[in-house]
CSV table of C-alpha atoms in Angstrom, one decimal:
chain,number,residue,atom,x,y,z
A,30,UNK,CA,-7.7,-10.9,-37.7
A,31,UNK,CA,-7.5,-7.9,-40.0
A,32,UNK,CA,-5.4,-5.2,-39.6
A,33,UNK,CA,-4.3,-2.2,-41.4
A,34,UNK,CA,-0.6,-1.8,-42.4
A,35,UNK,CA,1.2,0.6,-44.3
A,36,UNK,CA,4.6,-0.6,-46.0
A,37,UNK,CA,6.8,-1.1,-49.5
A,38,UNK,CA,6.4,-3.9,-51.9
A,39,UNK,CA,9.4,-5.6,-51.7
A,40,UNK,CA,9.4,-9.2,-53.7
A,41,UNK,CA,6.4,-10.4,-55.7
A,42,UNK,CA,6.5,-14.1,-56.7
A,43,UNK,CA,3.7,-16.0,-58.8
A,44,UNK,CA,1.2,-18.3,-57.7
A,45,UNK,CA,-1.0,-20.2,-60.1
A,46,UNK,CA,-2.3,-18.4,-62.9
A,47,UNK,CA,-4.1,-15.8,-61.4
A,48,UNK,CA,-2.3,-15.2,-57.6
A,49,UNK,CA,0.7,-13.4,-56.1
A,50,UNK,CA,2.5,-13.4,-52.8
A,51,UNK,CA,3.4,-10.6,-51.8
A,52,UNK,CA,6.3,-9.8,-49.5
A,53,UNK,CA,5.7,-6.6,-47.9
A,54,UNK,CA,8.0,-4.0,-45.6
A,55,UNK,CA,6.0,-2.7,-43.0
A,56,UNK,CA,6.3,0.1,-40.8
A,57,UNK,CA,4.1,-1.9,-38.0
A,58,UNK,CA,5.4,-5.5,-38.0
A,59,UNK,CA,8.4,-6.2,-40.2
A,60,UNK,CA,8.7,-8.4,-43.1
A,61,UNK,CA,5.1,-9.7,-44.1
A,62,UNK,CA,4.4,-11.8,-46.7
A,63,UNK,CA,0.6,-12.6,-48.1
A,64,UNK,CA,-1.6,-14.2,-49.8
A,65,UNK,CA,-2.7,-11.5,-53.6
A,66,UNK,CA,-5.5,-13.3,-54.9
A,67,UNK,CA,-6.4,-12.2,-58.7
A,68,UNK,CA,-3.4,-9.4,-58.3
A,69,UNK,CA,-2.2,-11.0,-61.9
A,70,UNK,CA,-5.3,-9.8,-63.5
A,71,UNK,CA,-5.1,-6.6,-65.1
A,72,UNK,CA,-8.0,-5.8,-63.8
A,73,UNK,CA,-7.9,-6.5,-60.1
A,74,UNK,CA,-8.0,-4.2,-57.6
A,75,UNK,CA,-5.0,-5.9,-56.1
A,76,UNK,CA,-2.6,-5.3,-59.5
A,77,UNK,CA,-1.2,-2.1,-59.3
A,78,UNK,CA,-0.6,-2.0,-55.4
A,79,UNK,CA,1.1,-5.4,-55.7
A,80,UNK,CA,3.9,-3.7,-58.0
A,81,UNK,CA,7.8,-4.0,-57.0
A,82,UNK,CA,8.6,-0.9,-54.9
A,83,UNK,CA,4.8,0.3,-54.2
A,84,UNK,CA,4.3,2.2,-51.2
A,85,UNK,CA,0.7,1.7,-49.7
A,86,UNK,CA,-1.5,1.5,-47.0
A,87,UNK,CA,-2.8,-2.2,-46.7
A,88,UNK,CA,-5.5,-4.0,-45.3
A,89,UNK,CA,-5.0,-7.7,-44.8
A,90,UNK,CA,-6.4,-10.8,-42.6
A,91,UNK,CA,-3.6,-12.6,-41.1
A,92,UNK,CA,-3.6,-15.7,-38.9
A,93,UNK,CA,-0.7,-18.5,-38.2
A,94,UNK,CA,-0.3,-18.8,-41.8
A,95,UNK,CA,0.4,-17.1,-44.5
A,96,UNK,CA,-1.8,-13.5,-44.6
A,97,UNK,CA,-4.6,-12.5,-47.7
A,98,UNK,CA,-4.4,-9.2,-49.0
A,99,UNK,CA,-7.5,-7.9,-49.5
A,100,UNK,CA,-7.3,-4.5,-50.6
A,101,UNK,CA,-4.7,-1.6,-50.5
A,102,UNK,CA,-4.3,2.2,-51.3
A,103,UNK,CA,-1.2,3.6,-53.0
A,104,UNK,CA,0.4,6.3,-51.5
A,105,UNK,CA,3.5,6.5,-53.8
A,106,UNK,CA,4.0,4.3,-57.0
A,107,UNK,CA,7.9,5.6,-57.1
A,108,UNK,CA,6.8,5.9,-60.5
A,109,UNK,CA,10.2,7.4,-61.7
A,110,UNK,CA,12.0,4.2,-60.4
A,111,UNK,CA,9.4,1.7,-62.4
A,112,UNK,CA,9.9,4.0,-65.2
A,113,UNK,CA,13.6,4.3,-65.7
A,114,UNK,CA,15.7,1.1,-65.7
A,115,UNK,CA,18.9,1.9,-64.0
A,116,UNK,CA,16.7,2.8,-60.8
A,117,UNK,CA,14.9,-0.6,-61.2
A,118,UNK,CA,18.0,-2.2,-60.9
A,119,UNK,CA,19.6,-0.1,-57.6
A,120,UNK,CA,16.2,-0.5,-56.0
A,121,UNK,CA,15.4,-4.0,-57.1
A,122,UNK,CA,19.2,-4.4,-55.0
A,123,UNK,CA,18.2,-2.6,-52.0
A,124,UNK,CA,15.0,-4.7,-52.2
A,125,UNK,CA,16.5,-7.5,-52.1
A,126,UNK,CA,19.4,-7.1,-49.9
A,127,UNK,CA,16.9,-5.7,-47.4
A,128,UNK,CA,14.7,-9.1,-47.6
A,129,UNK,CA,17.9,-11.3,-47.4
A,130,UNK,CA,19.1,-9.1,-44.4
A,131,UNK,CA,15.7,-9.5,-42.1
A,132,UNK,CA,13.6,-11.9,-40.7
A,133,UNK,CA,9.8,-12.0,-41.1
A,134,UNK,CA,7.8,-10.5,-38.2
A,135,UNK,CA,11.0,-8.5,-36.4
A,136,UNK,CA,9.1,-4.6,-36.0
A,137,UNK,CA,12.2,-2.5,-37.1
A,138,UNK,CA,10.7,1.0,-37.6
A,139,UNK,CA,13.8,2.8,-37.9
A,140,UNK,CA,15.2,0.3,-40.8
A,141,UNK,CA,11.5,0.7,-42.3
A,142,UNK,CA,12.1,5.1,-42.3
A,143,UNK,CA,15.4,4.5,-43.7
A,144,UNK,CA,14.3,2.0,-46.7
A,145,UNK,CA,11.3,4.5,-47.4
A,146,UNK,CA,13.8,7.5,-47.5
A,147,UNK,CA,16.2,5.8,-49.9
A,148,UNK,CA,13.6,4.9,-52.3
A,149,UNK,CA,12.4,8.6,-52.2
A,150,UNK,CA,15.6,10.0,-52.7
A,151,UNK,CA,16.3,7.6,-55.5
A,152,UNK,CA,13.1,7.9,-57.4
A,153,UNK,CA,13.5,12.0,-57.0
A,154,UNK,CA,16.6,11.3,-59.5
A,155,UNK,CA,19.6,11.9,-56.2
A,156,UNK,CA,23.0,10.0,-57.5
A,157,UNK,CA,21.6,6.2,-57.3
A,158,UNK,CA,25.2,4.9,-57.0
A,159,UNK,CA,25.8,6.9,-54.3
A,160,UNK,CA,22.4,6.2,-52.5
A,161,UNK,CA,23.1,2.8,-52.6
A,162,UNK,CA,26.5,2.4,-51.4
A,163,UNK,CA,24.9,4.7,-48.3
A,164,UNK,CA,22.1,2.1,-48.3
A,165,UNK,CA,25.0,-0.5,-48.0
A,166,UNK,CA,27.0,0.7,-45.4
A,167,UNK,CA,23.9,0.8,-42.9
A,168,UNK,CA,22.8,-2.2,-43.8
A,169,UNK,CA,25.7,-3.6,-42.5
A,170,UNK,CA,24.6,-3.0,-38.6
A,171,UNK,CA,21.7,-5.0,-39.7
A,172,UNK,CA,23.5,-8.0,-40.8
A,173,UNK,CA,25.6,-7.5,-37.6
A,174,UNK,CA,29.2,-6.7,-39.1
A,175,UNK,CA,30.5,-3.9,-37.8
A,176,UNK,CA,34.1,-2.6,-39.3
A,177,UNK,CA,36.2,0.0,-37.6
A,178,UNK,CA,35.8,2.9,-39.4
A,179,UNK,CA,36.7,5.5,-36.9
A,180,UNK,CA,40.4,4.7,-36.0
A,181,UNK,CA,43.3,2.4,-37.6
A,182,UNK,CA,42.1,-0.9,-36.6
A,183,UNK,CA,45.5,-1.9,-35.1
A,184,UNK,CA,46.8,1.5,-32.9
A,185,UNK,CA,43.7,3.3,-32.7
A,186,UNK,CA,45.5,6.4,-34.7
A,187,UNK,CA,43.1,8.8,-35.8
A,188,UNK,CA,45.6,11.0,-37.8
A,189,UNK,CA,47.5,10.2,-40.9
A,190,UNK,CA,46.8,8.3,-44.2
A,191,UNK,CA,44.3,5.4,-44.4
A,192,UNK,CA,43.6,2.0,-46.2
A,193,UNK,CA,40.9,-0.1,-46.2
A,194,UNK,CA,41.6,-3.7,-44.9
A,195,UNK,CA,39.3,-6.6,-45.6
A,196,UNK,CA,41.3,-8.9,-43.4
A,197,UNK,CA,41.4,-7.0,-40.5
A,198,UNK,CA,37.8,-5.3,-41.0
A,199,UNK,CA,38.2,-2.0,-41.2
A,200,UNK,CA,40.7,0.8,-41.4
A,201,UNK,CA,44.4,1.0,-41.2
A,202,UNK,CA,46.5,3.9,-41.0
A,203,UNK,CA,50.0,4.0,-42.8
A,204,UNK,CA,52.4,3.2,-39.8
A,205,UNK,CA,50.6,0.2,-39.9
A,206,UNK,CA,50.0,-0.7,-43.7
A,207,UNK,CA,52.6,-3.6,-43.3
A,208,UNK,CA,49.9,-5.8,-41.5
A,209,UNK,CA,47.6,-6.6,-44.5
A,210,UNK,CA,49.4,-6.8,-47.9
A,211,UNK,CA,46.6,-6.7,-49.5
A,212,UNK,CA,44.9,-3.5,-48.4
A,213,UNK,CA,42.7,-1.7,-50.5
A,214,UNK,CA,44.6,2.0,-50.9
A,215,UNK,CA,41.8,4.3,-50.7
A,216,UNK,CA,42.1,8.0,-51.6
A,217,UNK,CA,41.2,10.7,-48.4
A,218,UNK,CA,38.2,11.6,-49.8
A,219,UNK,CA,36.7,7.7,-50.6
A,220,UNK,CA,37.8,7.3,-46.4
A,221,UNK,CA,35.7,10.1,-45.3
A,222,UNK,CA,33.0,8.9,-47.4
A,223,UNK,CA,33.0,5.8,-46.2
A,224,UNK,CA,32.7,6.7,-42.8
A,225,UNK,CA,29.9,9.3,-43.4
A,226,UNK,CA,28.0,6.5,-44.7
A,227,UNK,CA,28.5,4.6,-41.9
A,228,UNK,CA,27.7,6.9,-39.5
A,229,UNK,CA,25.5,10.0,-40.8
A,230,UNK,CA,21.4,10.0,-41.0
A,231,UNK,CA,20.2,9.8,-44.4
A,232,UNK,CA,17.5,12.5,-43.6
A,233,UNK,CA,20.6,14.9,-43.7
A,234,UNK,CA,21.5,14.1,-47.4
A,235,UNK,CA,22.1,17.5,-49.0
A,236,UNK,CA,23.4,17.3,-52.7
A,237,UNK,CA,25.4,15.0,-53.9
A,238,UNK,CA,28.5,15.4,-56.5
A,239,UNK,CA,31.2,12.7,-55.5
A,240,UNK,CA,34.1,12.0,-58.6
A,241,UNK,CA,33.8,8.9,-60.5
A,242,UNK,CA,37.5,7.5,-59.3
A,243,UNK,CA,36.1,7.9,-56.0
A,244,UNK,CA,32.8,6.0,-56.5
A,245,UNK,CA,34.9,3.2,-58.2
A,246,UNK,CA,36.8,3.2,-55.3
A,247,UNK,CA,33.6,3.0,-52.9
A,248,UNK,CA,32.5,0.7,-55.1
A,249,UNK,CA,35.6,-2.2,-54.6
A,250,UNK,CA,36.2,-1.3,-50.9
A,251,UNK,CA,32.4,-2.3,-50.3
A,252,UNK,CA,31.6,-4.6,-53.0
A,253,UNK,CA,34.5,-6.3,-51.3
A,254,UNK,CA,33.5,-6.7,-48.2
A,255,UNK,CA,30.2,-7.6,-48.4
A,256,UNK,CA,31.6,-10.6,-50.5
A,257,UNK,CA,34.2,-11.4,-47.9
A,258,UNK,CA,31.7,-11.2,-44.9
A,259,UNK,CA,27.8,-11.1,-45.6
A,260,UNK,CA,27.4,-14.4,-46.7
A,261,UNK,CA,25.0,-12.9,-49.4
A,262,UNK,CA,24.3,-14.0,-52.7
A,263,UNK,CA,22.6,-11.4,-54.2
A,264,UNK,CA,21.2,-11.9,-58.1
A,265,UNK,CA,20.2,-8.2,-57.7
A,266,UNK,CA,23.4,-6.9,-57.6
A,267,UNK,CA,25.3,-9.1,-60.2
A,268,UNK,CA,22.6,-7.9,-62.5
A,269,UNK,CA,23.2,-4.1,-61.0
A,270,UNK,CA,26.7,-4.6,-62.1
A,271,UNK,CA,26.3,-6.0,-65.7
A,272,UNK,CA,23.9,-2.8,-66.0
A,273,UNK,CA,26.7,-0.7,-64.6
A,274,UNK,CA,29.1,-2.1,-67.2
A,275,UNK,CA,26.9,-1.3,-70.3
A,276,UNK,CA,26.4,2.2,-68.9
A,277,UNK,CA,30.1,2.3,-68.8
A,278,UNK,CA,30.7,1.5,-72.3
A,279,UNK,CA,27.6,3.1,-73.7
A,280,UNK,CA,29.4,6.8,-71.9
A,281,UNK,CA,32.8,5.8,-74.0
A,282,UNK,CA,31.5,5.4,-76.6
A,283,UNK,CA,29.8,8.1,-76.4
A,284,UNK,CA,32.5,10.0,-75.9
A,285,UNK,CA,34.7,8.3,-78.8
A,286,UNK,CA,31.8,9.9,-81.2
């Protein structure tokens, strides 16, 4: 049967010489993956709408098996992102937690809007740590973990100071900080970003200018968790965090000069 579909390029993976498959994220069906033939040639019709991060309009035949791509029309190359390395990587993570986090075939067109919408943001050049960690925090609903972000965990306090608990997923306020010895302090402003992330629609994202001591604190509280609870292995984000380093030390030592 062939159908039209429009969706992002999420994994690519080579097949003999000449072939890709191409795992797609589609607004109409899911997950997808098919059959590129010839995409590897530079000069196939098929190579430049079978990049990482593509956004396209797609036709393809699909049966039982695994689909064919047969041709496709590029709506946006998120050229800046293919361009520029460090967006590579934070998309190339998104990418991939977003394939680890679904099944094929499961219609999700909200998930879909919101993958689309972070790859725009991050390819108009919006703060891509701070993008991602958003992109995180949704994606935990996907996986089905769902920490309480709202209220202390233990009383239900809404008032007062807050840690972030790995143990007892999810917030604790200071009259109970004695539960978990090994909370993570977080500062006021890391809690209420935290729970914006949760909760807020992406759509709404205005500008963004967040302190580095509060992204590095983001950073542990989720980085944390998801290692704690997701079950994910993710070679995305250990190279995102190796390329995080060198940006680190390239700034120092930038500023040492």
């Amino acid at each position: 049967m062939l159908q039209k579909i429009e969706g992002i390029v999420i994994r690519t993976s080579n097949y003999g010489e000449t072939n890709k498959i191409v795992t797609i994220f589609t607004r109409e069906k899911g997950k997808l993956a098919f059959m590129a033939r010839g995409a590897k040639k530079p000069n196939s019709r098929l190579s430049s709408v079978t990049q990482p991060f593509t956004h396209g309009s797609f036709l393809a035949h699909s049966g039982s098996g695994l689909g064919t791509l047969q041709q496709g029309e590029m709506l946006s190359s998120m050229r800046h992102i293919r361009e520029d390395l460090m967006a590579t990587a934070y998309a190339a993570y998104m990418a991939e937690l977003l394939d680890k986090s679904t099944e094929e075939k499961q219609p999700n067109p909200y998930l879909y809007e919101f993958f689309e919408q972070s790859l725009h943001y991050l390819n108009e050049g919006y703060d891509a740590e701070i993008l991602t960690n958003i992109f995180e925090m949704k994606m935990l609903q996907v996986i089905g973990l769902r920490p309480e972000l709202s209220s202390c965990v233990n009383c239900g306090s809404q008032e007062g100071r807050f840690a972030f608990s790995i143990r007892e997923n999810g917030l604790l306020c200071h009259r109970c900080f004695d539960i978990d010895p090994y909370l993570l302090p977080l500062s006021p402003a890391a809690v209420k970003l935290l729970r914006l992330f949760y909760f807020f629609d992406l759509s709404r994202l205005g500008s963004i200018n967040v302190k580095e001591e509060t992204k590095k604190e983001l950073r542990a509280a989720i980085s944390m968790y998801y290692d704690e609870y997701s079950g994910l292995y993710l070679k995305s984000r250990r190279f995102l965090d190796q390329m995080e380093k060198m940006q680190a030390m390239l700034g120092e030592k930038k500023d040492d000069d």
